[in-house]
mmCIF file of C-alpha atoms in Angstrom:
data_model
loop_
_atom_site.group_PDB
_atom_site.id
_atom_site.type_symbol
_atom_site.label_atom_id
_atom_site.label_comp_id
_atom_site.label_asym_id
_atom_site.label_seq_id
_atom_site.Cartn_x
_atom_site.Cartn_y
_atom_site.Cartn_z
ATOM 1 C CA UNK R 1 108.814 130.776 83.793
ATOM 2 C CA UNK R 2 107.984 129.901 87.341
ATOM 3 C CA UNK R 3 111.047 129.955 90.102
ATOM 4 C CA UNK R 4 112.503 127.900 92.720
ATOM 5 C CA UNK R 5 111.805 130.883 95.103
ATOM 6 C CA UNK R 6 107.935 131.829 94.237
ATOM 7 C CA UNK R 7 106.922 127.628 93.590
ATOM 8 C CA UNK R 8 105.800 125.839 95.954
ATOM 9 C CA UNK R 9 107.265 122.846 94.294
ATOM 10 C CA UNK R 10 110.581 123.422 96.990
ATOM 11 C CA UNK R 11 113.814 121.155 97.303
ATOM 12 C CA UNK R 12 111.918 119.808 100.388
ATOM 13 C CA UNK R 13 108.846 118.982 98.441
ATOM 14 C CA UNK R 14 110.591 117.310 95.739
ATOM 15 C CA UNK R 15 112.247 114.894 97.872
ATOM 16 C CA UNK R 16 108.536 113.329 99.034
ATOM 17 C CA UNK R 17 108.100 112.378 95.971
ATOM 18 C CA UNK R 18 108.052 109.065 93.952
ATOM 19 C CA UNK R 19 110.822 107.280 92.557
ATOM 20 C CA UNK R 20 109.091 105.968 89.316
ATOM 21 C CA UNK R 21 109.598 102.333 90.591
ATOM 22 C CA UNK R 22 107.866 103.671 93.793
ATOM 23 C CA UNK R 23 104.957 104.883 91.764
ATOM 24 C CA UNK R 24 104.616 101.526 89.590
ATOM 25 C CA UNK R 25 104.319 99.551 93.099
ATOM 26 C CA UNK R 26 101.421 102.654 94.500
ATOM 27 C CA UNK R 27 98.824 100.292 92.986
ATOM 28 C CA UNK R 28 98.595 102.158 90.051
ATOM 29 C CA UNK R 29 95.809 101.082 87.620
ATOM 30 C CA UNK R 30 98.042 100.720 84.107
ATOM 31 C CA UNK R 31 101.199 99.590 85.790
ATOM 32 C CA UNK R 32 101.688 97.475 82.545
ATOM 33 C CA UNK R 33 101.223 100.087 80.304
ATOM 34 C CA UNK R 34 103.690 102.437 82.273
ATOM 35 C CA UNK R 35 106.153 99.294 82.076
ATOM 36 C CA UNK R 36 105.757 99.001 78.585
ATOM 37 C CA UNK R 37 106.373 102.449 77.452
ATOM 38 C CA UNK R 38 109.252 102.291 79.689
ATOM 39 C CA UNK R 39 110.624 99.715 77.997
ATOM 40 C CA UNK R 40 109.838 100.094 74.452
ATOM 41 C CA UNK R 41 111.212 103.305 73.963
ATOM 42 C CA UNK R 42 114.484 103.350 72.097
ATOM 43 C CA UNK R 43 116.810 106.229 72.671
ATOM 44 C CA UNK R 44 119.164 106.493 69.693
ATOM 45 C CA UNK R 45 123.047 107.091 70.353
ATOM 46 C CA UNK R 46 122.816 111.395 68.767
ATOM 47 C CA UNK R 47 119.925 111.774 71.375
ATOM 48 C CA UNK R 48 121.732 110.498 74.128
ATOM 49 C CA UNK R 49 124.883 111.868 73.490
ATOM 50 C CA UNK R 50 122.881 115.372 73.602
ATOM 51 C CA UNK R 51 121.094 114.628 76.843
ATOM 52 C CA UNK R 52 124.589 113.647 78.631
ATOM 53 C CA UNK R 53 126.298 116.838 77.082
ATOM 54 C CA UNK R 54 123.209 118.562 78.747
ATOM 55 C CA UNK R 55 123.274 117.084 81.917
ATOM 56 C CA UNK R 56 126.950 117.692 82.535
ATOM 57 C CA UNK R 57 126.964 121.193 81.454
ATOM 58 C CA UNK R 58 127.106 123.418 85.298
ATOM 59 C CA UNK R 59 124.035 125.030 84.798
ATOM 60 C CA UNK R 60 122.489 121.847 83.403
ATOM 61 C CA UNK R 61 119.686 119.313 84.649
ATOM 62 C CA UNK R 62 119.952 118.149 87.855
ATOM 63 C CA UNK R 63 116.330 116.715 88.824
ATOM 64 C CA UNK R 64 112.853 116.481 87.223
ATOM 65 C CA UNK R 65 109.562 116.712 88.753
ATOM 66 C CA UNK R 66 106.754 114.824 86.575
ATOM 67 C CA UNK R 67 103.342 115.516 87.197
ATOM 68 C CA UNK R 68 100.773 112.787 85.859
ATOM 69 C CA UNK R 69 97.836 110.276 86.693
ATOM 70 C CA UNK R 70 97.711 106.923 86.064
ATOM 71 C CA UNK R 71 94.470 106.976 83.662
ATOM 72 C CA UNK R 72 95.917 109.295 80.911
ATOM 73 C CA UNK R 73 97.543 107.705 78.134
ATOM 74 C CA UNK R 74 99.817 110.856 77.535
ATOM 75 C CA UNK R 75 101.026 110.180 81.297
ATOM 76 C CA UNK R 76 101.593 106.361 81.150
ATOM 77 C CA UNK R 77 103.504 106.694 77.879
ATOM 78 C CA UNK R 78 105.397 109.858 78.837
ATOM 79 C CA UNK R 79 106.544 109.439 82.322
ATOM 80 C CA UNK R 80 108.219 106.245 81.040
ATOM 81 C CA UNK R 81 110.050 108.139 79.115
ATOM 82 C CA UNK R 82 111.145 111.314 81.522
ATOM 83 C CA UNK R 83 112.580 107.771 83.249
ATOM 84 C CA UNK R 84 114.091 107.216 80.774
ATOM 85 C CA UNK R 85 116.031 111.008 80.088
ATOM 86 C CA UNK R 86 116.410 110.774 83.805
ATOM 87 C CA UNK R 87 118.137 107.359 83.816
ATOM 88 C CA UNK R 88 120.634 108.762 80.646
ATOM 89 C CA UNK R 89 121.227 112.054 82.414
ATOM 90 C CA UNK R 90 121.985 110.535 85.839
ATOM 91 C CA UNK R 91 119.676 112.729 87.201
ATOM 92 C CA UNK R 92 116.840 112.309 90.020
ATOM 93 C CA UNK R 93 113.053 112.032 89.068
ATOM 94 C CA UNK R 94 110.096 112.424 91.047
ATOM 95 C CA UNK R 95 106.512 111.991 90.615
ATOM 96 C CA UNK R 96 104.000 113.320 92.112
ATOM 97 C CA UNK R 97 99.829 112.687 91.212
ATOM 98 C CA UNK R 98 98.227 116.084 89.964
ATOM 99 C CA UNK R 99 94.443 115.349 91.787
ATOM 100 C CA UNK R 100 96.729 115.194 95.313
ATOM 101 C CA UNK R 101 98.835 118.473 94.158
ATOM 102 C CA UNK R 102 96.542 120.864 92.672
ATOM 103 C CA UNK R 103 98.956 123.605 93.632
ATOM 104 C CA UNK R 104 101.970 121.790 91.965
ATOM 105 C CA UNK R 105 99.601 121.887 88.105
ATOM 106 C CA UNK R 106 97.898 125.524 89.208
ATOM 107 C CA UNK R 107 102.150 126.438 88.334
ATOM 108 C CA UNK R 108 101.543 124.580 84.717
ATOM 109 C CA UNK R 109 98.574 125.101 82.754
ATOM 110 C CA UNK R 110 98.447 124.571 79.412
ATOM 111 C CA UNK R 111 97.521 127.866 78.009
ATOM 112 C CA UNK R 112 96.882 129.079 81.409
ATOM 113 C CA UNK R 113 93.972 127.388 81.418
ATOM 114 C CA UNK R 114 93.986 123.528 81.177
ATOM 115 C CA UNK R 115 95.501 120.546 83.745
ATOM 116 C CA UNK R 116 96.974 119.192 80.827
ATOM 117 C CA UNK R 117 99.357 116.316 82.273
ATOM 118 C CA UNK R 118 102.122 115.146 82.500
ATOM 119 C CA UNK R 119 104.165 117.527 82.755
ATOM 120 C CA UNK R 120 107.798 117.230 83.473
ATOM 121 C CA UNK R 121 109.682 119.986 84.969
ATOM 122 C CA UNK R 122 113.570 120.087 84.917
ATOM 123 C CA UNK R 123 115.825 121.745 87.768
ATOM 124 C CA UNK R 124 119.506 122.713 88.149
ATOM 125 C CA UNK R 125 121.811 122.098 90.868
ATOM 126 C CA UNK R 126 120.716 125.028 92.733
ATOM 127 C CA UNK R 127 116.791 123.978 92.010
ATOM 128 C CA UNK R 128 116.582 126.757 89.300
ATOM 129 C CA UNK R 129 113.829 125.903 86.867
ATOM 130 C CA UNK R 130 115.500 125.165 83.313
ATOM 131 C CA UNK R 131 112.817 124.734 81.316
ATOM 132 C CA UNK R 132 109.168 122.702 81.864
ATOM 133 C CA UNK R 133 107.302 120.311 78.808
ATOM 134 C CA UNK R 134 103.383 119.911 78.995
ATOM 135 C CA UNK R 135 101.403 116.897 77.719
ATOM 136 C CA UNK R 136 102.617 115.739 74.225
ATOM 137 C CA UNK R 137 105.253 116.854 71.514
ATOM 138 C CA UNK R 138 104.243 118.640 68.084
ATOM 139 C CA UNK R 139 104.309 115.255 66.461
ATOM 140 C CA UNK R 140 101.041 113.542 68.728
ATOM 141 C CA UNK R 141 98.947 116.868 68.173
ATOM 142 C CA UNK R 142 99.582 116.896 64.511
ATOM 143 C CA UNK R 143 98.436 113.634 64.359
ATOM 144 C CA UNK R 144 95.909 113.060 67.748
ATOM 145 C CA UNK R 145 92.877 112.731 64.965
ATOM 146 C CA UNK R 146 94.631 109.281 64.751
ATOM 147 C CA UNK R 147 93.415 107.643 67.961
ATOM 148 C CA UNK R 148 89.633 109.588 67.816
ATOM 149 C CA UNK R 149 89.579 107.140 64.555
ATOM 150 C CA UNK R 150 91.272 104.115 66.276
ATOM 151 C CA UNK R 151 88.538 104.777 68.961
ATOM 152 C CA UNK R 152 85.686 106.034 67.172
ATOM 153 C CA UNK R 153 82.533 107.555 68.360
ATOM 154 C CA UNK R 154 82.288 105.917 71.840
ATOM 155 C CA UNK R 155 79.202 108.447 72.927
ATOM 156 C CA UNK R 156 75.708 106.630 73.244
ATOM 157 C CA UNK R 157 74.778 108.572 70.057
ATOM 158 C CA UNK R 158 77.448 106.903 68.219
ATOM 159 C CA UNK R 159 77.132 103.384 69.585
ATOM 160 C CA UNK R 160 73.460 103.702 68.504
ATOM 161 C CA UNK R 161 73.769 104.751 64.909
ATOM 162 C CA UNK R 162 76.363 101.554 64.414
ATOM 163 C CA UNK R 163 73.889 99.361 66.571
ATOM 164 C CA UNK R 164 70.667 100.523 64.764
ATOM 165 C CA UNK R 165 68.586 100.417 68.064
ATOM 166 C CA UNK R 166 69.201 102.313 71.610
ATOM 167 C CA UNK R 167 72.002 100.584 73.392
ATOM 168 C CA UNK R 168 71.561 99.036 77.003
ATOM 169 C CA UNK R 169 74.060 100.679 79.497
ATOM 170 C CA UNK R 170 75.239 96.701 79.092
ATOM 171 C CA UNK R 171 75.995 97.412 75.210
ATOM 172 C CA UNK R 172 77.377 100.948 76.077
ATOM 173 C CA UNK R 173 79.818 99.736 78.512
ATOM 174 C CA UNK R 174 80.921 96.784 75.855
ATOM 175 C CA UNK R 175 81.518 99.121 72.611
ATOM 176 C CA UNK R 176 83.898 101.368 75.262
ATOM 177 C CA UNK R 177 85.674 98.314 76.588
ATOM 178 C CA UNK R 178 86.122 97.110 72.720
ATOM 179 C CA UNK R 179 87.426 100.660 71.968
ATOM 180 C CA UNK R 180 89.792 101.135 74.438
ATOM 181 C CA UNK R 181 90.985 97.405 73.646
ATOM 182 C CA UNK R 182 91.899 98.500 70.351
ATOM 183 C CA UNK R 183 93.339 101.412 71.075
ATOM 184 C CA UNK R 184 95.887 99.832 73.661
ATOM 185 C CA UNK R 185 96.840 97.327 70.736
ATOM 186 C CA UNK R 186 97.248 100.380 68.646
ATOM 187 C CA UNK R 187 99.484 101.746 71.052
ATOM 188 C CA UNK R 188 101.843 99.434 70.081
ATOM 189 C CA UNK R 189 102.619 100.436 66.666
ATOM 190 C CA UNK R 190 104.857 102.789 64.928
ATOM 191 C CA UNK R 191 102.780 105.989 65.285
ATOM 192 C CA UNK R 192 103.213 105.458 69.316
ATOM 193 C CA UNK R 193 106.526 104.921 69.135
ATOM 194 C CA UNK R 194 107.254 107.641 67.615
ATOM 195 C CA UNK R 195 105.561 109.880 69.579
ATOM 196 C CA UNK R 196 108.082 108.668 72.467
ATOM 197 C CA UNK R 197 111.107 109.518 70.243
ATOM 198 C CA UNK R 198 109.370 112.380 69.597
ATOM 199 C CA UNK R 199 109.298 113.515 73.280
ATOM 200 C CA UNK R 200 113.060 112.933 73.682
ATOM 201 C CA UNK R 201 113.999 115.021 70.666
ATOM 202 C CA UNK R 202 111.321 117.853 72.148
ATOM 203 C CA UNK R 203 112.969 117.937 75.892
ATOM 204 C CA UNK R 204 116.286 118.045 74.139
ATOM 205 C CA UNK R 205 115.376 120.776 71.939
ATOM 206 C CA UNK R 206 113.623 122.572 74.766
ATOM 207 C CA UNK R 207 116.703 122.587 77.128
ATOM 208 C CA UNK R 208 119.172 123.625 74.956
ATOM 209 C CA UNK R 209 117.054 126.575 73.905
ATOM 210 C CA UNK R 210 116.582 127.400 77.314
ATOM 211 C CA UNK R 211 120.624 126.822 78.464
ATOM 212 C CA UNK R 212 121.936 128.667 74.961
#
């Protein structure tokens, strides 16, 4: 696990960045997707009794650092809810873009390898690293195959074989805007939703591993 002392994500740092309502107003590109994760998750009365038992333990969260970008659907529906935590906890979030902190993610690869995003990062008091959560819980990777088929096969290869002719970069750029179309409508279903309860239950189950 990375420390306070060797990061370069310091106390100092932390405080230049983003409130969450600060990054909404940046000009973000899916402000209204951010908004309506925000709003749509529901954080059950067990889950937040266990994130304020957390947060008041001495040793407990105290701050969270989120790293994201506004493009990735695994960022606009999870920093809504790290806001969310953070709002229950009483704690401090901020956020900070990966592209303009490539030294913040270099600290967080997925599998040492990959600038998988977001990724929130929770601090004590003292700005002691708890514990960190990358990109999605269990439950979205078990079932990620869903959106591929929500999507489907948005290559030009695919968009000819359901076109029966060579698209135009016109007809290319139409089957993607279709796609993504349905799969923000499909984000607002029960699968979705329950990959933001699913987060909660992960971050919970991640700190109190890491606290004992």
């Amino acid at each position: 696990m990375a420390q306070a002392a060797q990061s370069v994500i310091t106390l100092e740092r932390f405080a230049k960045g983003k409130t969450f309502q600060q990054y909404l107003a940046s000009g973000i590109r899916n402000r209204d997707l951010f908004e309506d994760n925000y709003r749509s998750l529901v954080i059950s009365a067990d889950q937040e009794k266990a994130l304020k038992e957390l947060a008041a333990r001495p040793d407990g969260p105290h701050h969270v650092v989120v790293i994201g970008e506004d493009w990735c659907p695994d960022v606009y529906r999870g920093a809504g809810v790290a806001q969310r935590i953070a709002e229950v906890m009483g704690i401090e979030l901020r956020f900070f873009e990966r592209d303009q902190n490539k030294d913040m993610i270099a600290e967080y690869l997925k599998d040492g390898e990959f600038e998988s995003i977001p990724v929130f990062i929770f601090y004590d008091r003292n700005h002691r690293e708890i514990a960190h959560f990358i990109e999605r819980p269990k439950l979205a990777n078990e079932q990620i195959h869903l959106t591929r088929e929500v999507l489907g096969d948005t290559s030009p290869e695919g968009i000819a074989r359901r076109l029966g002719h060579e698209p135009s970069e016109e007809e290319i750029a139409a089957a993607r805007a279709e796609a993504r179309k349905r799969y923000v409508e499909w984000q607002k279903g029960d699968i979705w939703a329950g990959w933001r309860v699913a987060t909660v239950d992960e971050v919970i189950d991640l700190l109190r591993s890491k606290l004992g």
